[in-house]
Amino acid sequence: MEPIAIVGIDCRFPGAPDTGAYWDLMMRGADGVGEVPGQRWDAKEFYSQAGEEGHTNTTEGGFIADPDAFDNEFFTISPREAAAMDPQQRLLLQSAWRAVEDAGIPPRSLAGTPTGVFVGIMGNEWAQLHLTDYANVTAQVGSGNGYCMTANRISYHLDLKGPSLAVDTACSSSLVAAHLAVNALLSEECDHALVGGVNVALTPALSIFYTQAGLSAPDGRCKPFSAEADGIGRGEGVGVIVLRRLRDAIADGQRVYAVIRGIAVNQDGRSNGLTAPNRWAQQDVLAAAYRRAGVEPADVAFTEAHGTGTGLGDMMEIKALGHHHAGRAGTPMALGSVKGNLGHTEGAAGIAGLIKVALSLHHRMVPASRFAAKENKRLKLRDHGLRLLKAPLRLPAGPAVAGLSSFGMGGTNAHAVLESAPPEAARPRPEDDAPVGGIGAAVFTLTAPNTDALRRNLLAQADAAAARRVPLGPLARAGNRVKAGHRHRFAAVAGDTGELVARLREAATDPGLLARLSGSPDGRPRVAFLFTGQGSQHPRMTAALYEQSPLYRHFLDEADAALLPHTGRSVRDLVLAGDEAVHSTRWTQPALFAVGYALGRTLEELGVRPGMLLGHSVGEFAAAVLAGALPLDGAARLVTARGALMQELPAGGGMLAVKAAREDLEERIAPEPLVGVAAINGPTSTVLSGDLEALERIGAEIQAQGLSTRRLQVSHAFHSPLMRPVLARFEAIATEVGGGVPEIPVYSTVRGRVLDGEAMDAPYWVEHIGATVLFGDAAAALLTEGPTHLVEIGPQPVLSGMVRRLGRPTSGTGPAHVLPVRGPESAGRDLAEALAELYRGGVEPDWDAAYTPGERVAQPLPPYAFSTEHRYWARNPVRAPGTVAAAAAEPASAALAPHRETETATASVLTLDPPTGPADPVAEAVLGAVRLVGGYTDADVVLHDRLYEDLGFDSVMVMELKNRLEARLVGIGTLTVQDLLPRLSSVGDLVTFLRELGAALPVPASLGDAGENRTLMEEERTA
Amino acid sequence: MTTATTHLASIGTALPGDPVDNATLAKVLGINEDWIEVFIGTRTRYFARDLGTGVVRWSLADLCAQAAEKALAAPGVDPSEIEFIVLGTATPDTLMPATVNHVADQLGLDQVPTFQLQSGCAGAVQALGVAQSMIASGQYRTGLVLGGDVCSKHLDLQRDVSGAASSDLVNYVLFGDGAGAAVLTDEPRGQRVALRHVLNRFTGLGRKPGQVIEWFGLADRYDDRQAVTEDYKAIEESVPVMAVEILWEILGELDWEADRLDYLLPPQLSGRMTRRITEELDVPAAAEVSCVADTGNNGNALPFLQIEKLLERMSDGERALAVAVESSKWIKAGFALEKV
């Protein structure tokens, strides 16, 4: 069969809260088994050493920590619904999310894809506890139970549209689920498949069953193939893996843990008793898996056995394996079972084994099998071609093949054959012909649904990055790719991993810094590029960026190559050499064009797509190229000619910036034929241009009036009457170059407004030379379009200050000024900071362009750290019937109570949302109803909460909310859901709607239907 | 061409001065004698530093040279044949020169490669491993392997430990000083014991060290850091598990049956811990060879002290397996011997 890759893993087992800890537990031969936690059942009450009826012979088992913790807010599940959900559903949901992240896939990117979900599960104890209290079976209790929901919940919350099903074949459930997933991938029913297994022991039922059946180990521990083996110990766990066809995983450069080469399932049929293991069927399923994988038994280096540690089970399993391996040459096959560490995790046993084998092949080391040192000699392992893993086994270099067995109590057997990942998939290498990229610094990003989650996850990432040396580029890129999709966006720039760790920790502890480094954009960003004009140039401008950023280097080289035929000398070299000639307009103009083009294209390549463009004077050439109005070569020719022609003009011209309005200067320049208004940069910011002597004269007069003036560093009097002599020759060249209508709106400084279907052609560029630069008008027009970000494109910030001085044309905070180049020393870090700021503001960068091809390799990050603040559990541990009458009498619904870890008494007074002001009884009633239906506490719900997005309401809850509102309020007549639905965007919206209807609180005196209300409200109190 | 099997030709050990019993130690330190007996299970130890005056009487180089002298004087061994020296220690006399060179100097050996491995309880085994590789390479035929430690460097006699916690006290009563040496050859000579296998493996990825010994320089000599710290809980939990794995890994590697093992040299942490680990190792057929209850935990000298005791009893065709665990950064070590 076609190989299937395991690309993502997440799990939790006794003594091991995550995948790394699971591996450590196995490698240390550690014991995950302990006393039954008081939260589950009273172990003493059900204990009987002799295993009397209704009792179990052990007080121990493998229990996971914190099975009650659930981050319902992350999945926008209301506390009431969370409390009604089988903890197995909750654990799987969180684990599924983390496994997808571990695969290097942002979970939200799977939304809408036909990804399959296959869950193996055999425990239904939550339902047994809660679905038998018929009076209190609510809608939430219904959907909170049932095997199907374990898989369907994952499909729902991740929006996965492939097959979604739960499998119960008892102890082989999760390996059978893997079998179905593999087949679904092979038949191309789906391209990704999640395979999960889960088991949480809520009642002693199975422990009693094992004891009564003579299968229960008194110490609660499975001792596989050991001379001391004396039965099963129960274990818990949850595990999810992500599967893909190997070729797809390799094509996507995903890290592959291991490969499933063959997998088979069969049944004992009518064997020696329904629950007895059957050696012949096991033998057959092994043969079928080997055949499907195309391997000889002797190829298998080790097998993870079912290994429950019961006398008969161990014996049958060894015989079945022996049938295939007894004759093998060389070393016997190594054998072990993780049940020695965890106990029998039942529905999760298959996934526990599958993850163990995958990790073993990944680490090229098979952990020792606990209790193997005291081998059961009667099994005669050696004669069967087998040996126990008494010490960790180092796998030799080259491909290694492993087997995995999982057998169900009812006779459904499964066996899988796995192989180590091909070298290129185990450690993906960068592509050879990858496009250029790299900005000279890394932008680490991470998103979370709220700031607490942000903090928690920043710390998790910092700890992981600090623990082991990881190259920064791949690490940051993994964050960019995988940690995307939540509302709060964090972005920090770093030059090395150590700096990043410090930054993350600082941000997690300093709320001010966290606020600066994160953003939660509301809408789509609207980005404008502003290109600087003459005066912003300087020797070695952007040289440091050129040295550090391969991406920028690529585009500056490209511009230089386009200019070279016209300039005859490399403008790039001139700039990088620090040649002062950059201040001669002949070089200034092509040099600024090159920098503007290169910086603009760099940002575009990074995914920053401007919706508006504006160029100050000569800055318009680069803007025109980005707008598609001029081709690069044409613009290069034009700008070079422009500079050269102007250079030929006699010296003696200059420019003078004046802090005054144009109108106030008219009088002074009217008598000066050689002086004109070159630019109007703002209401009181005007630039005069022309004959130097005349300018000096005017300047002196203006200064005498107390107004400030400044001479600009230019070689000529641009945009002045002195330019006239070049127009004819320039026009000839411009006509040859041509020019079209911009495809991105250009706010023209010639026209002082957006170009409206007007071409940037020869007449435009000729007019451009002499016309006053109407920057103030063009910028004001641009601002009225509501850009969110103004990105200044040039060797130093000039235009941002001018725009700020224009004042704020509209209400609101105004656009953010983004400066990818901040000055002469600017390098990769400033560009990275700019990208980070744009990302925080809602831009979706093409992150790959920010990294060199060598950095574009998969790098695993710790998966999402869920909140453990909220906990949901049955209120009382399970007791034996009749032991405490009061406990039995208590309605089960009371057991379905959400509680927090540090629960304090709920405030008896409703907390009002500040905007509504004090004592708004209608708002209070609505908030109360919403809290009641959702199961939230007072502090959890405020008026601006959105019912669906923030509070996790669904249609069933809306129906209930309607009834609650009718019970609490008068004057609203009969509400219909149709009326209600459009007004449910937020709680506040609902309050407004009800007030419009005339809602009021029932007055105790006014009887009538209030009596009904009271009854309903009393009902609420007892619910 | 087959690679040469390394053989152990002779052994020598050195323990400084007279044994210090629990009564003496209890008196000097002002602690309870019964506590040492019950919780540590070590009866005597040896110190290179005078317990009364604190004066250093022997350096590590002195002890190593004494041990080497014995090994080199044994029948079937000729000092002029020594082609290399390897020393494993956690407590060198000075950081430079490496102590191994002072040992060479004292022994009159010159113009040979010398190595010093900075390691705790696994150092002696690592030295055996290096020697084995050198001999297997065919480039060398005879070498001197040394291991030793002077733990009393950290025995601060001025300190009043009467109020100290038991985890702190342990450091005062657990350790001792000593050294050992062995001459290894590429053919059966002298004791004619083949070195069948050497295991040396770092397994501490991502794990906190179980034992830390600091060193101080001019810049931090007055730091208030504790010189020796141990995570006894982690050690008690992990060492037995690691020991069992080491035993079975070596048995598996050599395809030796546990039933056919004649001697077991278990890790020598303390009298009490060694007893516990030996029970866990559970190879009743093999006779235990231990020394720590009498010598104290003197680090890299222990395997040599055990081998010395082993050789007193070992006869032709018998097999022995040694297990050592260095809990600093969780190093598995062990070796297998067979008398030919």
Tab-separated table of C-alpha atoms in Angstrom, chain B residues 80-276:
chain	number	residue	atom	x	y	z
B	80	SER	CA	58.366	0.517	29.721
B	81	GLU	CA	55.567	-0.896	27.573
B	82	ILE	CA	53.072	1.800	28.575
B	83	GLU	CA	52.113	3.663	25.407
B	84	PHE	CA	49.327	5.903	26.725
B	85	ILE	CA	47.658	7.012	29.965
B	86	VAL	CA	43.988	7.831	30.534
B	87	LEU	CA	42.685	9.248	33.814
B	88	GLY	CA	39.053	9.749	34.775
B	89	THR	CA	38.323	12.113	37.670
B	90	ALA	CA	35.873	14.719	38.869
B	91	THR	CA	38.293	16.313	41.316
B	92	PRO	CA	41.604	17.161	39.619
B	93	ASP	CA	44.312	18.748	41.774
B	94	THR	CA	44.469	21.723	39.430
B	95	LEU	CA	42.626	22.583	36.263
B	96	MET	CA	46.048	22.925	34.638
B	97	PRO	CA	48.202	21.013	34.324
B	98	ALA	CA	45.878	18.070	34.083
B	99	THR	CA	46.568	15.700	36.986
B	100	VAL	CA	47.300	12.833	34.609
B	101	ASN	CA	50.526	14.576	33.625
B	102	HIS	CA	51.694	14.845	37.220
B	103	VAL	CA	50.981	11.138	37.569
B	104	ALA	CA	53.103	10.427	34.477
B	105	ASP	CA	55.817	12.572	35.955
B	106	GLN	CA	55.761	10.708	39.256
B	107	LEU	CA	55.854	7.381	37.409
B	108	GLY	CA	58.739	8.472	35.203
B	109	LEU	CA	56.722	8.040	32.041
B	110	ASP	CA	57.492	10.447	29.207
B	111	GLN	CA	56.699	10.873	25.519
B	112	VAL	CA	53.293	9.183	25.725
B	113	PRO	CA	49.827	10.521	24.915
B	114	THR	CA	47.893	11.389	28.084
B	115	PHE	CA	44.180	12.005	28.469
B	116	GLN	CA	42.111	13.201	31.356
B	117	LEU	CA	38.362	12.739	31.293
B	118	GLN	CA	36.367	15.140	33.415
B	119	SER	CA	33.724	12.864	34.812
B	120	GLY	CA	32.118	11.623	38.004
B	121	CYS	CA	31.238	8.035	38.747
B	122	ALA	CA	31.372	7.065	35.064
B	123	GLY	CA	34.881	8.436	34.498
B	124	ALA	CA	36.742	5.212	35.182
B	125	VAL	CA	34.469	3.371	32.757
B	126	GLN	CA	34.935	6.076	30.162
B	127	ALA	CA	38.702	5.747	30.595
B	128	LEU	CA	38.389	1.985	30.007
B	129	GLY	CA	36.349	2.755	26.878
B	130	VAL	CA	38.959	5.129	25.510
B	131	ALA	CA	41.709	2.602	26.218
B	132	GLN	CA	39.720	-0.159	24.558
B	133	SER	CA	39.219	1.945	21.416
B	134	MET	CA	42.907	2.825	21.293
B	135	ILE	CA	43.976	-0.775	21.566
B	136	ALA	CA	41.291	-1.898	19.098
B	137	SER	CA	42.652	0.624	16.622
B	138	GLY	CA	45.840	-1.441	16.433
B	139	GLN	CA	47.946	1.627	16.991
B	140	TYR	CA	48.624	0.899	20.671
B	141	ARG	CA	49.236	-2.342	22.515
B	142	THR	CA	49.532	-1.403	26.190
B	143	GLY	CA	48.104	1.442	28.218
B	144	LEU	CA	47.568	2.607	31.769
B	145	VAL	CA	44.045	3.467	32.872
B	146	LEU	CA	43.467	5.452	36.061
B	147	GLY	CA	40.528	6.642	38.091
B	148	GLY	CA	40.461	8.537	41.330
B	149	ASP	CA	38.886	11.280	43.351
B	150	VAL	CA	39.699	13.403	46.356
B	151	CYS	CA	36.254	14.277	47.651
B	152	SER	CA	37.587	15.590	50.969
B	153	LYS	CA	38.364	18.848	49.192
B	154	HIS	CA	34.775	19.700	50.069
B	155	LEU	CA	34.916	18.389	53.626
B	156	ASP	CA	34.756	21.686	55.473
B	157	LEU	CA	35.808	20.795	58.996
B	158	GLN	CA	35.279	24.327	60.262
B	159	ARG	CA	31.615	24.210	59.543
B	160	ASP	CA	29.129	23.521	62.282
B	161	VAL	CA	26.751	20.975	60.792
B	162	SER	CA	24.811	20.157	63.914
B	163	GLY	CA	21.746	21.966	62.587
B	164	ALA	CA	22.161	20.981	58.954
B	165	ALA	CA	19.467	19.223	56.968
B	166	SER	CA	19.972	15.543	56.226
B	167	SER	CA	20.343	16.263	52.499
B	168	ASP	CA	23.268	18.518	53.357
B	169	LEU	CA	24.758	16.127	55.906
B	170	VAL	CA	24.826	13.319	53.382
B	171	ASN	CA	27.644	15.042	51.536
B	172	TYR	CA	29.810	14.840	54.667
B	173	VAL	CA	29.353	11.171	55.367
B	174	LEU	CA	28.929	9.646	51.907
B	175	PHE	CA	32.231	10.369	50.304
B	176	GLY	CA	35.838	9.331	50.622
B	177	ASP	CA	39.108	9.526	48.721
B	178	GLY	CA	41.049	6.970	46.714
B	179	ALA	CA	42.473	5.953	43.355
B	180	GLY	CA	42.845	2.909	41.171
B	181	ALA	CA	44.834	1.842	38.157
B	182	ALA	CA	44.845	-0.937	35.606
B	183	VAL	CA	47.221	-1.960	32.864
B	184	LEU	CA	45.420	-2.915	29.659
B	185	THR	CA	47.010	-4.977	26.930
B	186	ASP	CA	46.106	-6.299	23.504
B	187	GLU	CA	46.653	-9.934	24.546
B	188	PRO	CA	45.953	-12.057	27.633
B	189	ARG	CA	48.691	-11.338	30.157
B	190	GLY	CA	48.963	-11.172	33.924
B	191	GLN	CA	45.426	-11.465	35.249
B	192	ARG	CA	44.256	-12.524	31.757
B	193	VAL	CA	40.862	-10.848	32.018
B	194	ALA	CA	39.222	-9.918	28.736
B	195	LEU	CA	37.331	-6.606	28.588
B	196	ARG	CA	34.317	-7.804	26.610
B	197	HIS	CA	32.256	-4.659	26.419
B	198	VAL	CA	32.222	-1.067	27.644
B	199	LEU	CA	29.039	1.001	27.803
B	200	ASN	CA	29.203	4.778	28.085
B	201	ARG	CA	26.094	6.749	27.239
B	202	PHE	CA	24.749	10.184	27.968
B	203	THR	CA	21.008	9.908	28.648
B	204	GLY	CA	20.336	13.269	30.255
B	205	LEU	CA	18.740	15.158	27.394
B	206	GLY	CA	16.484	17.790	28.894
B	207	ARG	CA	17.039	16.508	32.441
B	208	LYS	CA	18.177	18.542	35.406
B	209	PRO	CA	21.499	17.288	36.782
B	210	GLY	CA	21.245	14.953	39.741
B	211	GLN	CA	24.582	16.101	41.065
B	212	VAL	CA	26.566	19.308	40.625
B	213	ILE	CA	30.063	20.127	41.816
B	214	GLU	CA	30.907	23.780	41.339
B	215	TRP	CA	34.335	25.203	40.823
B	216	PHE	CA	35.368	28.676	41.825
B	217	GLY	CA	37.772	31.144	40.347
B	218	LEU	CA	39.057	34.540	41.402
B	219	ALA	CA	35.931	36.252	40.175
B	220	ASP	CA	33.491	34.109	42.125
B	221	ARG	CA	35.507	32.586	44.924
B	222	TYR	CA	33.409	34.281	47.576
B	223	ASP	CA	30.100	33.323	45.992
B	224	ASP	CA	27.676	31.806	48.407
B	225	ARG	CA	26.970	28.838	46.147
B	226	GLN	CA	27.008	25.389	47.684
B	227	ALA	CA	30.034	23.542	46.287
B	228	VAL	CA	28.338	20.152	46.071
B	229	THR	CA	24.634	19.700	45.510
B	230	GLU	CA	22.715	16.521	44.915
B	231	ASP	CA	19.124	15.798	44.042
B	232	TYR	CA	18.814	12.701	46.204
B	233	LYS	CA	15.184	12.171	45.344
B	234	ALA	CA	15.932	12.023	41.612
B	235	ILE	CA	18.934	9.802	42.266
B	236	GLU	CA	16.949	7.355	44.384
B	237	GLU	CA	14.267	7.232	41.731
B	238	SER	CA	16.363	6.991	38.596
B	239	VAL	CA	19.572	5.173	39.435
B	240	PRO	CA	17.968	1.775	40.127
B	241	VAL	CA	15.984	1.938	36.844
B	242	MET	CA	19.069	2.971	34.893
B	243	ALA	CA	21.134	0.266	36.559
B	244	VAL	CA	18.698	-2.451	35.490
B	245	GLU	CA	18.752	-1.161	31.921
B	246	ILE	CA	22.557	-1.074	31.874
B	247	LEU	CA	22.735	-4.650	33.125
B	248	TRP	CA	20.346	-5.935	30.501
B	249	GLU	CA	21.768	-3.884	27.705
B	250	ILE	CA	25.247	-5.330	28.251
B	251	LEU	CA	23.897	-8.850	28.696
B	252	GLY	CA	21.915	-8.418	25.489
B	253	GLU	CA	24.858	-6.982	23.633
B	254	LEU	CA	27.053	-9.941	24.546
B	255	ASP	CA	24.183	-12.415	24.385
B	256	TRP	CA	25.061	-13.529	27.913
B	257	GLU	CA	22.457	-15.308	30.013
B	258	ALA	CA	21.865	-13.667	33.371
B	259	ASP	CA	21.931	-17.118	34.944
B	260	ARG	CA	25.464	-17.611	33.723
B	261	LEU	CA	26.830	-14.411	35.198
B	262	ASP	CA	29.293	-15.174	38.029
B	263	TYR	CA	29.867	-11.741	39.501
B	264	LEU	CA	27.974	-8.502	39.611
B	265	LEU	CA	29.718	-5.194	40.344
B	266	PRO	CA	26.774	-2.889	41.167
B	267	PRO	CA	26.896	0.926	41.386
B	268	GLN	CA	28.588	2.041	44.615
B	269	LEU	CA	26.578	5.008	45.877
B	270	SER	CA	26.530	4.151	49.566
B	271	GLY	CA	26.219	0.978	51.562
B	272	ARG	CA	22.471	1.344	51.741
B	273	MET	CA	21.743	2.436	48.150
B	274	THR	CA	24.027	-0.256	46.751
B	275	ARG	CA	22.136	-2.915	48.682
B	276	ARG	CA	18.863	-1.625	47.305
